[in-house]
Short mmCIF file of C-alpha atoms and ligand atoms in Angstrom, two decimals:
data_model
loop_
_atom_site.label_atom_id
_atom_site.label_comp_id
_atom_site.label_asym_id
_atom_site.label_seq_id
_atom_site.Cartn_x
_atom_site.Cartn_y
_atom_site.Cartn_z
CA MET T 1 0.16 -0.23 0.25
CA LYS T 2 1.09 3.23 -0.84
CA LEU T 3 1.39 5.45 1.94
CA THR T 4 -0.20 8.82 1.29
CA ALA T 5 -0.09 11.91 4.31
CA LYS T 6 -4.13 11.15 4.91
CA SER T 7 -3.67 7.28 4.80
CA VAL T 8 -0.32 7.73 7.33
CA SER T 9 -2.36 9.76 9.90
CA ARG T 10 -5.32 7.24 9.28
CA VAL T 11 -2.81 4.23 10.44
CA VAL T 12 -0.97 5.85 13.31
CA LEU T 13 -4.41 6.77 14.55
CA ALA T 14 -5.30 3.47 14.30
CA ALA T 15 -2.55 1.88 15.44
CA THR T 16 -2.08 4.44 18.47
CA LEU T 17 -5.37 2.78 19.64
CA ILE T 18 -4.28 -0.83 19.78
CA ALA T 19 -1.15 -0.06 20.91
CA THR T 20 -2.81 1.21 24.46
CA THR T 21 -4.38 -2.07 24.38
CA THR T 22 -1.86 -4.48 23.22
CA GLY T 23 1.29 -3.18 22.77
CA GLY T 24 3.69 -2.26 19.56
CA VAL T 25 3.19 -5.94 17.83
CA ALA T 26 0.23 -4.56 16.78
CA PHE T 27 1.32 -1.88 14.27
CA LEU T 28 2.07 -4.24 11.18
CA ALA T 29 -1.31 -5.92 11.96
CA THR T 30 -3.10 -2.62 11.64
CA THR T 31 -1.07 -1.44 8.63
CA SER T 32 -2.67 -4.17 6.38
CA ALA T 33 -6.10 -4.13 8.22
CA SER T 34 -6.82 -0.82 7.27
CA ALA T 35 -6.98 -1.88 3.64
CA ALA T 36 -9.92 -3.55 2.33
CA SER T 37 -9.53 -6.91 0.54
CA THR T 38 -11.52 -6.91 -2.16
CA LEU T 39 -12.16 -4.73 -5.56
CA GLY T 40 -15.26 -3.95 -4.42
CA ALA T 41 -14.55 -3.06 -0.61
CA SER T 42 -11.56 -0.95 -1.39
CA ALA T 43 -13.39 0.89 -3.80
CA ALA T 44 -16.54 1.38 -1.49
CA GLN T 45 -13.79 3.11 0.61
CA SER T 46 -13.68 6.32 -1.13
CA GLY T 47 -17.66 5.73 -2.45
CA ARG T 48 -16.76 3.87 -5.76
CA TYR T 49 -17.49 0.58 -6.94
CA TYR T 50 -15.47 -1.53 -8.51
CA GLY T 51 -17.76 -4.11 -11.51
CA ALA T 52 -17.58 -6.61 -13.77
CA ALA T 53 -19.03 -7.69 -17.39
CA VAL T 54 -21.07 -11.17 -16.79
CA ALA T 55 -22.45 -13.49 -18.80
CA ALA T 56 -25.88 -15.56 -18.21
CA GLY T 57 -24.29 -18.30 -19.25
CA ARG T 58 -21.50 -18.80 -16.95
CA LEU T 59 -23.44 -18.35 -13.60
CA GLY T 60 -23.40 -22.04 -13.23
CA ASP T 61 -19.47 -21.89 -13.07
CA SER T 62 -18.40 -22.26 -9.36
CA THR T 63 -15.22 -20.69 -9.64
CA TYR T 64 -16.54 -17.52 -11.39
CA VAL T 65 -19.62 -17.09 -9.11
CA GLY T 66 -17.45 -17.35 -6.32
CA LEU T 67 -15.16 -14.39 -7.64
CA LEU T 68 -17.96 -12.57 -8.74
CA ASN T 69 -19.63 -12.75 -5.50
CA ARG T 70 -16.59 -11.86 -3.29
CA GLU T 71 -14.95 -9.11 -5.80
CA PHE T 72 -17.24 -7.36 -7.27
CA ASP T 73 -20.27 -4.65 -6.07
CA MET T 74 -21.22 -3.93 -9.55
CA VAL T 75 -22.51 -6.01 -12.48
CA THR T 76 -22.92 -5.28 -16.47
CA ALA T 77 -24.34 -7.93 -18.57
CA GLU T 78 -22.06 -8.71 -21.14
CA ASN T 79 -24.78 -9.23 -24.04
CA GLU T 80 -27.70 -9.90 -22.58
CA MET T 81 -29.36 -6.66 -22.18
CA LYS T 82 -28.36 -5.18 -25.62
CA MET T 83 -31.39 -4.91 -28.31
CA ASP T 84 -30.69 -8.46 -30.01
CA ALA T 85 -31.21 -9.60 -26.74
CA THR T 86 -34.08 -8.07 -25.51
CA GLU T 87 -36.06 -7.42 -28.75
CA PRO T 88 -36.01 -10.76 -31.18
CA ASN T 89 -38.97 -10.49 -32.81
CA GLN T 90 -40.38 -6.46 -32.99
CA ASN T 91 -42.60 -5.23 -30.24
CA GLN T 92 -42.31 -9.14 -28.52
CA PHE T 93 -39.72 -8.71 -25.22
CA SER T 94 -37.14 -11.49 -24.17
CA PHE T 95 -36.05 -10.44 -20.99
CA ALA T 96 -35.15 -13.82 -19.54
CA ASN T 97 -31.07 -14.04 -19.69
CA GLY T 98 -31.07 -10.36 -18.47
CA ASP T 99 -33.34 -11.29 -15.59
CA ARG T 100 -30.84 -14.04 -14.45
CA ILE T 101 -28.09 -11.69 -14.17
CA VAL T 102 -29.84 -8.33 -12.60
CA ASN T 103 -31.76 -10.87 -9.95
CA HIS T 104 -28.08 -12.85 -8.88
CA ALA T 105 -26.58 -9.14 -8.46
CA LEU T 106 -29.59 -7.91 -6.71
CA ALA T 107 -29.67 -11.18 -4.33
CA GLN T 108 -25.89 -10.18 -3.77
CA GLY T 109 -26.72 -6.67 -2.87
CA LYS T 110 -25.00 -5.82 -6.51
CA ARG T 111 -25.83 -2.72 -8.10
CA VAL T 112 -26.62 -2.94 -12.04
CA ARG T 113 -25.22 -0.97 -15.38
CA GLY T 114 -27.51 -1.32 -17.89
CA HIS T 115 -25.81 -2.28 -21.43
CA THR T 116 -27.23 -0.96 -23.73
CA LEU T 117 -30.59 0.64 -24.97
CA ALA T 118 -29.17 2.24 -28.30
CA TRP T 119 -26.39 0.60 -30.83
CA HIS T 120 -25.51 0.43 -33.98
CA SER T 121 -24.18 -3.07 -33.74
CA GLN T 122 -26.27 -6.48 -32.07
CA GLN T 123 -29.48 -4.80 -33.17
CA PRO T 124 -31.85 -7.97 -33.99
CA ARG T 125 -32.38 -8.64 -37.78
CA TRP T 126 -35.75 -6.28 -37.63
CA MET T 127 -34.41 -3.67 -36.95
CA GLN T 128 -30.88 -3.60 -39.20
CA GLY T 129 -33.18 -3.06 -41.92
CA MET T 130 -35.37 -0.92 -41.09
CA GLU T 131 -34.82 3.09 -41.73
CA GLY T 132 -36.74 7.06 -41.53
CA SER T 133 -39.42 7.16 -39.00
CA ALA T 134 -40.23 3.65 -38.61
CA LEU T 135 -36.99 2.79 -37.08
CA ARG T 136 -37.03 6.09 -34.95
CA SER T 137 -40.26 4.94 -33.45
CA ALA T 138 -39.23 1.03 -33.27
CA LEU T 139 -36.32 2.71 -31.13
CA VAL T 140 -38.16 5.11 -29.04
CA ASN T 141 -40.21 1.67 -28.50
CA HIS T 142 -37.47 -0.24 -27.68
CA ILE T 143 -35.99 2.56 -24.91
CA ASN T 144 -39.38 2.97 -23.45
CA ARG T 145 -40.48 -1.26 -22.78
CA VAL T 146 -36.67 -2.15 -21.54
CA ALA T 147 -36.30 0.86 -19.35
CA SER T 148 -39.92 0.99 -17.54
CA TYR T 149 -38.96 -2.99 -17.70
CA TYR T 150 -35.65 -2.73 -15.97
CA ARG T 151 -37.05 0.62 -13.71
CA GLY T 152 -36.00 0.69 -10.35
CA LYS T 153 -33.21 -2.14 -10.82
CA ILE T 154 -30.51 -0.30 -12.51
CA TYR T 155 -27.85 2.32 -11.35
CA ALA T 156 -26.89 3.54 -14.46
CA TRP T 157 -27.77 2.59 -17.86
CA ASP T 158 -25.34 2.69 -21.20
CA VAL T 159 -28.65 4.81 -23.43
CA VAL T 160 -26.40 4.88 -26.40
CA ASN T 161 -23.15 3.22 -26.97
CA GLU T 162 -20.51 3.85 -29.63
CA ALA T 163 -22.31 6.23 -31.71
CA PHE T 164 -19.45 8.70 -32.73
CA ALA T 165 -16.84 7.73 -35.43
CA ASP T 166 -13.20 6.64 -35.30
CA GLY T 167 -10.55 8.85 -37.24
CA GLY T 168 -10.06 12.29 -37.15
CA SER T 169 -13.57 13.86 -37.88
CA GLY T 170 -14.63 13.89 -34.79
CA GLY T 171 -18.59 13.53 -36.14
CA ARG T 172 -21.37 10.66 -35.25
CA ARG T 173 -20.66 7.19 -37.39
CA ASP T 174 -22.96 6.50 -39.88
CA SER T 175 -25.31 4.08 -38.80
CA ASN T 176 -28.90 3.38 -39.43
CA LEU T 177 -29.74 5.32 -35.81
CA GLN T 178 -27.67 8.17 -37.17
CA ARG T 179 -29.52 8.28 -40.93
CA THR T 180 -32.78 8.71 -38.59
CA GLY T 181 -31.52 12.39 -38.06
CA ASN T 182 -29.01 13.91 -35.75
CA ASP T 183 -31.59 14.22 -33.11
CA TRP T 184 -31.64 10.28 -32.17
CA ILE T 185 -28.93 10.24 -29.69
CA GLU T 186 -31.06 12.88 -27.55
CA VAL T 187 -34.63 11.77 -27.97
CA ALA T 188 -32.93 8.40 -26.91
CA PHE T 189 -31.98 9.99 -23.41
CA ARG T 190 -35.39 12.06 -22.92
CA THR T 191 -37.26 8.57 -23.39
CA ALA T 192 -35.03 6.46 -21.45
CA ARG T 193 -35.50 9.34 -18.72
CA ALA T 194 -38.99 9.52 -18.79
CA ALA T 195 -39.08 6.13 -18.30
CA ASP T 196 -36.48 5.49 -15.71
CA PRO T 197 -36.33 8.64 -13.82
CA GLY T 198 -33.85 6.92 -10.97
CA ALA T 199 -31.84 5.54 -13.73
CA LYS T 200 -28.51 7.43 -14.29
CA LEU T 201 -28.26 7.89 -18.49
CA CYS T 202 -24.93 7.61 -19.63
CA TYR T 203 -23.14 7.84 -23.02
CA ASN T 204 -20.69 5.29 -23.64
CA ASP T 205 -17.79 4.88 -26.26
CA TYR T 206 -14.28 3.67 -27.34
CA ASN T 207 -10.85 5.36 -28.52
CA THR T 208 -12.57 8.52 -25.98
CA ASP T 209 -9.31 7.97 -23.66
CA SER T 210 -7.45 10.15 -25.16
CA TRP T 211 -8.13 13.98 -24.75
CA ALA T 212 -6.22 14.84 -28.03
CA ALA T 213 -8.24 12.19 -29.69
CA ALA T 214 -10.95 13.84 -32.34
CA LYS T 215 -13.31 11.19 -31.44
CA THR T 216 -12.76 12.11 -27.31
CA GLN T 217 -13.55 15.97 -28.82
CA GLY T 218 -16.51 15.35 -30.41
CA VAL T 219 -18.23 13.65 -27.47
CA TYR T 220 -17.16 16.19 -25.22
CA ARG T 221 -18.90 18.72 -27.85
CA MET T 222 -21.90 16.72 -27.22
CA VAL T 223 -22.40 16.18 -24.14
CA GLN T 224 -21.55 19.91 -23.37
CA ASP T 225 -24.66 20.58 -25.66
CA PHE T 226 -26.47 18.66 -24.35
CA LYS T 227 -25.68 20.04 -20.63
CA ALA T 228 -27.03 23.58 -21.94
CA ARG T 229 -29.91 22.66 -22.97
CA GLY T 230 -30.81 20.29 -20.51
CA VAL T 231 -31.17 17.28 -22.06
CA PRO T 232 -31.15 14.44 -20.06
CA ILE T 233 -27.87 12.68 -19.08
CA ASP T 234 -25.74 11.71 -16.12
CA CYS T 235 -22.16 10.30 -17.20
CA VAL T 236 -20.02 9.65 -19.55
CA GLY T 237 -18.64 5.72 -20.01
CA LEU T 238 -15.17 5.03 -21.16
CA GLN T 239 -15.09 1.75 -22.25
CA SER T 240 -11.74 1.47 -22.31
CA HIS T 241 -10.58 -1.46 -24.24
CA PHE T 242 -6.51 -0.89 -23.81
CA GLY T 243 -3.46 -2.62 -25.84
CA THR T 244 -0.28 -3.31 -23.69
CA SER T 245 0.10 1.46 -22.46
CA ILE T 246 -2.80 3.77 -21.81
CA PRO T 247 -2.68 7.37 -23.13
CA GLY T 248 -0.76 9.31 -21.20
CA ASP T 249 -3.81 12.55 -20.56
CA TYR T 250 -6.10 9.92 -19.28
CA GLN T 251 -6.42 11.31 -16.28
CA THR T 252 -7.23 14.60 -18.44
CA THR T 253 -10.47 13.45 -20.32
CA ILE T 254 -11.58 11.93 -17.61
CA GLN T 255 -11.06 15.34 -15.28
CA ARG T 256 -12.47 17.40 -18.53
CA PHE T 257 -15.48 15.52 -18.64
CA ALA T 258 -15.92 15.47 -15.06
CA VAL T 259 -15.57 19.25 -15.28
CA LEU T 260 -19.07 19.53 -17.32
CA GLY T 261 -21.20 18.68 -14.87
CA VAL T 262 -21.10 14.35 -15.56
CA ASP T 263 -19.80 11.40 -13.70
CA VAL T 264 -17.17 9.35 -15.52
CA GLN T 265 -17.15 5.64 -15.68
CA ILE T 266 -14.66 3.02 -16.70
CA THR T 267 -17.08 0.97 -18.20
CA GLU T 268 -15.56 -2.05 -20.01
CA LEU T 269 -11.69 -2.20 -18.76
CA ASP T 270 -9.07 -4.50 -20.23
CA ILE T 271 -5.40 -4.70 -21.00
CA ALA T 272 -3.56 -6.76 -22.72
CA GLY T 273 -0.09 -7.71 -20.77
CA SER T 274 1.26 -9.42 -18.30
CA GLY T 275 3.21 -9.37 -14.75
CA ALA T 276 4.49 -6.20 -14.08
CA GLN T 277 3.86 -4.73 -17.19
CA GLN T 278 0.01 -5.28 -17.10
CA ALA T 279 -0.18 -4.40 -13.58
CA ASP T 280 1.68 -1.11 -14.16
CA SER T 281 -0.94 -0.21 -16.80
CA TYR T 282 -3.93 -1.27 -14.29
CA ARG T 283 -2.59 1.20 -11.76
CA ARG T 284 -2.42 3.86 -13.66
CA VAL T 285 -6.08 3.59 -14.99
CA THR T 286 -6.79 3.09 -11.40
CA GLN T 287 -5.11 6.22 -10.37
CA ALA T 288 -6.53 8.27 -12.95
CA CYS T 289 -10.01 7.37 -11.94
CA VAL T 290 -9.42 8.17 -7.93
CA ALA T 291 -7.65 11.25 -8.69
CA VAL T 292 -11.07 13.25 -10.27
CA ALA T 293 -14.36 12.91 -7.47
CA ARG T 294 -16.78 12.67 -10.21
CA CYS T 295 -14.84 9.32 -11.49
CA THR T 296 -17.65 7.23 -9.63
CA GLY T 297 -16.42 3.40 -10.46
CA ILE T 298 -14.62 0.95 -12.93
CA THR T 299 -16.08 -1.95 -14.42
CA VAL T 300 -13.88 -4.69 -15.61
CA TRP T 301 -14.91 -6.61 -19.14
CA GLY T 302 -15.26 -10.05 -17.63
CA ILE T 303 -13.62 -11.90 -14.76
CA ARG T 304 -10.90 -14.37 -15.41
CA ASP T 305 -9.09 -13.99 -18.71
CA THR T 306 -10.69 -17.16 -19.99
CA ASP T 307 -13.74 -15.42 -19.86
CA SER T 308 -12.48 -12.62 -22.06
CA TRP T 309 -14.22 -11.36 -25.23
CA ARG T 310 -10.08 -10.27 -26.67
CA TYR T 311 -7.87 -12.51 -28.07
CA PRO T 312 -6.61 -15.51 -25.79
CA GLY T 313 -3.32 -13.90 -26.18
CA ASP T 314 -4.70 -11.09 -24.45
CA SER T 315 -4.99 -12.21 -21.26
CA PRO T 316 -6.15 -8.75 -20.37
CA LEU T 317 -7.90 -9.64 -17.45
CA LEU T 318 -7.53 -9.46 -13.54
CA PHE T 319 -7.63 -13.49 -12.97
CA ASP T 320 -6.29 -16.15 -14.94
CA GLY T 321 -7.78 -18.99 -16.35
CA SER T 322 -7.76 -20.99 -12.59
CA GLY T 323 -8.97 -17.98 -11.55
CA ASN T 324 -5.70 -16.92 -9.27
CA LYS T 325 -5.31 -13.44 -8.59
CA LYS T 326 -2.80 -11.44 -11.54
CA PRO T 327 -0.42 -8.74 -10.60
CA ALA T 328 -2.43 -6.38 -12.08
CA TYR T 329 -4.97 -7.37 -9.31
CA ASN T 330 -2.58 -6.39 -6.52
CA ALA T 331 -2.06 -3.23 -7.99
CA VAL T 332 -5.38 -2.40 -8.56
CA LEU T 333 -6.62 -3.32 -5.02
CA ASP T 334 -3.14 -0.84 -3.47
CA ALA T 335 -4.59 1.71 -5.56
CA LEU T 336 -8.12 1.84 -4.68
CA ASN T 337 -6.51 1.02 -1.54
CA ALA T 338 -4.33 3.97 -1.49
CA ALA T 339 -7.31 6.50 -2.38
CA GLY T 340 -8.93 5.11 1.16
CA PRO T 341 -11.84 6.98 2.91
CA THR T 342 -10.20 10.73 1.82
CA ASN T 343 -11.83 12.46 -0.52
CA PRO T 344 -10.57 11.97 -3.91
CA THR T 345 -7.56 14.86 -4.62
CA THR T 346 -9.11 16.34 -7.28
CA THR T 347 -12.50 18.28 -6.70
CA THR T 348 -14.82 19.59 -10.00
CA THR T 349 -17.66 21.84 -10.21
CA THR T 350 -20.43 21.51 -12.25
CA THR T 351 -20.83 24.52 -14.70
CA THR T 352 -24.15 24.72 -16.04
CA SER T 353 -27.93 24.49 -14.44
CA THR T 354 -30.89 25.44 -16.05
CA THR T 355 -34.21 27.19 -13.96
CA THR T 356 -37.32 27.11 -14.85
CA THR T 357 -40.01 29.30 -13.43
CA THR T 358 -43.15 28.24 -13.02
CA GLN T 359 -46.41 30.05 -11.16
CA ASP T 360 -47.30 28.38 -7.85
CA PRO T 361 -50.81 26.76 -8.32
CA GLY T 362 -51.51 26.55 -4.61
CA PRO T 363 -52.41 24.42 -2.09
CA GLY T 364 -54.25 21.26 -4.00
CA GLY T 365 -52.67 22.28 -7.82
CA CYS T 366 -50.02 21.10 -9.98
CA THR T 367 -48.27 22.66 -12.75
CA ALA T 368 -47.27 20.93 -16.30
CA THR T 369 -44.21 21.58 -18.43
CA ALA T 370 -43.50 19.78 -21.84
CA SER T 371 -39.90 19.16 -23.33
CA LEU T 372 -40.25 18.58 -26.85
CA ASN T 373 -38.28 16.76 -29.66
CA THR T 374 -39.64 16.98 -32.93
CA TRP T 375 -38.33 15.41 -36.08
CA ASN T 376 -40.27 15.71 -39.44
CA GLY T 377 -43.47 13.75 -38.68
CA GLY T 378 -43.50 13.16 -35.22
CA PHE T 379 -42.40 13.94 -31.94
CA VAL T 380 -41.74 12.53 -28.13
CA ALA T 381 -42.69 14.82 -25.21
CA ASN T 382 -41.80 14.46 -21.69
CA ILE T 383 -44.44 16.23 -19.57
CA LYS T 384 -43.03 16.97 -15.89
CA VAL T 385 -45.60 17.49 -13.07
CA THR T 386 -45.13 19.04 -10.39
CA ALA T 387 -47.12 19.51 -6.87
CA GLY T 388 -48.43 23.18 -5.74
CA SER T 389 -47.99 23.95 -2.02
CA SER T 390 -49.86 20.78 -0.99
CA ALA T 391 -49.33 17.17 -1.64
CA LEU T 392 -51.02 15.49 -4.79
CA ASN T 393 -52.87 11.83 -4.43
CA GLY T 394 -53.43 11.87 -8.32
CA TRP T 395 -53.06 13.93 -11.05
CA SER T 396 -54.62 14.66 -14.87
CA VAL T 397 -53.10 16.33 -17.43
CA SER T 398 -54.86 17.26 -20.92
CA VAL T 399 -53.14 18.39 -24.33
CA SER T 400 -54.88 19.89 -26.84
CA LEU T 401 -53.29 18.72 -30.59
CA PRO T 402 -53.24 20.10 -33.26
CA SER T 403 -55.86 18.24 -36.21
CA GLY T 404 -53.89 15.54 -38.15
CA THR T 405 -51.83 14.44 -34.65
CA THR T 406 -52.11 11.49 -33.30
CA VAL T 407 -50.66 10.03 -30.48
CA THR T 408 -49.24 6.29 -30.50
CA ASN T 409 -47.82 5.54 -27.46
CA GLN T 410 -47.20 6.28 -24.04
CA TRP T 411 -45.51 5.82 -20.61
CA SER T 412 -45.56 6.03 -16.83
CA ALA T 413 -49.25 7.48 -17.54
CA ASN T 414 -52.18 6.05 -18.68
CA ARG T 415 -54.24 7.77 -21.36
CA SER T 416 -57.65 8.39 -22.72
CA GLY T 417 -57.95 9.55 -27.03
CA THR T 418 -55.68 9.49 -29.42
CA THR T 419 -56.17 13.07 -30.80
CA GLY T 420 -57.90 16.35 -30.28
CA THR T 421 -58.09 16.91 -26.41
CA VAL T 422 -55.86 14.20 -25.02
CA THR T 423 -56.07 13.32 -21.24
CA PHE T 424 -53.08 11.31 -19.06
CA THR T 425 -53.75 10.21 -15.39
CA ASN T 426 -51.11 9.17 -13.20
CA VAL T 427 -50.59 5.36 -12.81
CA ASP T 428 -50.50 3.68 -9.53
CA TYR T 429 -46.49 4.12 -8.75
CA ASN T 430 -46.72 8.00 -9.40
CA GLY T 431 -49.71 9.75 -8.29
CA SER T 432 -48.54 9.98 -4.77
CA VAL T 433 -46.54 13.53 -5.57
CA ALA T 434 -45.37 15.49 -2.51
CA ALA T 435 -45.12 19.67 -2.31
CA GLY T 436 -43.16 21.03 -4.45
CA GLN T 437 -42.13 17.82 -6.37
CA SER T 438 -41.88 16.49 -9.49
CA VAL T 439 -43.15 13.33 -11.61
CA GLU T 440 -42.69 12.73 -15.46
CA PHE T 441 -44.21 11.14 -18.15
CA GLY T 442 -44.25 10.98 -22.06
CA PHE T 443 -46.02 10.18 -25.14
CA GLN T 444 -44.66 9.82 -28.58
CA ALA T 445 -46.53 11.29 -31.46
CA THR T 446 -47.06 11.37 -35.43
CA GLY T 447 -48.18 14.75 -36.74
CA SER T 448 -46.75 18.20 -35.03
CA ALA T 449 -46.21 19.54 -31.58
CA THR T 450 -47.10 23.03 -32.62
CA GLY T 451 -48.21 24.74 -29.25
CA LEU T 452 -48.50 22.10 -26.94
CA SER T 453 -49.65 23.05 -23.61
CA PRO T 454 -50.14 20.96 -20.99
CA THR T 455 -52.38 21.61 -18.03
CA CYS T 456 -52.39 19.80 -14.96
CA SER T 457 -55.24 19.24 -12.54
CA ALA T 458 -55.40 17.22 -8.97
CA ARG T 459 -57.86 14.12 -9.24
C1 LIG X 501 -18.97 -7.80 -26.91
C2 LIG X 501 -19.22 -9.00 -26.03
O1 LIG X 501 -18.25 -8.91 -24.89
C3 LIG X 501 -18.91 -10.28 -26.70
O2 LIG X 501 -19.25 -11.60 -25.94
C4 LIG X 501 -19.66 -9.98 -27.53
O3 LIG X 501 -19.63 -11.48 -28.85
C5 LIG X 501 -19.67 -8.53 -28.73
O4 LIG X 501 -19.72 -7.76 -27.74
N1 LIG X 501 -17.98 -2.75 -26.77
C6 LIG X 501 -19.10 -2.91 -26.21
C7 LIG X 501 -19.54 -4.05 -25.75
O5 LIG X 501 -19.80 -1.85 -25.75
O6 LIG X 501 -21.17 -4.58 -25.40
C8 LIG X 501 -18.60 -5.05 -26.69
O7 LIG X 501 -19.23 -6.99 -25.79
C9 LIG X 501 -17.47 -4.92 -26.07
C10 LIG X 501 -16.90 -3.52 -27.49
#
């Protein structure tokens, strides 16, 4: 363990306490006892998590499950919550394998990162051939259904995965989703927020580790723009699939994203190599995260080298094929323990905030405000319902739609009507709203959103 000034004083304090009861011999024991002995526990000392990607098919392997249960406190489904897995046929959803992972994690007291709601890769076959407004609707429906299904169980969702192009352009990757319109990412985030308001919403990508990379700059500009315009985004995931070396400006990348007012998470870490060299690379990644207050956790993409998706020769993980700890494991544990229960060394500030002023509707009343995402031929409306100076036990929101506009689906609300004046009422879990507090629901429609102005009343 590397002793920082803070950890030294911690050790000395503890040692003094024990020295008075059992004598000086206890000093050594106390030094090591101040360090946690699993990845999850050592990360937790500084308020972080340490996670692993998990495959449902390996949950019957006792060595694998033993390591998972002992070492990790966050879980990502390696493939089981991707679009092809959860919606194999259009509008027919399949959650059995995702559930096996989520249920295992929750039963063990671990949290879950959802991966991933929208991606150009691992799309179901029916979606691969779609385009335009049909694909846009299918995407919104997918996000709605999957995020609603897992609502309350997910710590953070990778809402959109890998949407930026490699190389020097700093622009978007071409894909069927991108061709539905540049606003597809913000529509995805707004839809996810409405479907699961409790989950952190992340943008996740690879080759965004070096601050100097054009791709990193492209993602940075998007996050900056989302924060400025109030598009809901809470975190950026750096996949961090590395060769043998780590970019020298990796910590700068983490720091710069954090300053935008988002959490940063290392979401799919694996590093090729072996021995001291690999250990050193893992140590550097860990130190870069713990140096930034808003770097809230690290996930490795698999448990043993034999579980990895990479070439066998890369042996990129923390445990060997037999489940033994590698030198890289000890390097990570030491770096996490060195961060200790003290504050991280770098603090960050949130630079953007948005304020909305609405008239106090008084006791028993409520207000409704809409935020819209429109595209040619349709829109998604997210409606925020805010209680006045007394609590609501139920609410009703009406919208008058322009002629030719038709609601196609809604989430987190019941609906009556599809055209003209359409009324939405609370569902069982969001009818109670404390004074001054808000809940959100949303709907999707074809046609125009011109003049949309929701009115709220208590019921
Ligand atoms: C990988 C899985 O590990 C493999 O099992 C699968 O065959 C392909 O996908 N970026 C991501 C992950 O966001 O979902 C990918 O996972 C690895 C790259």
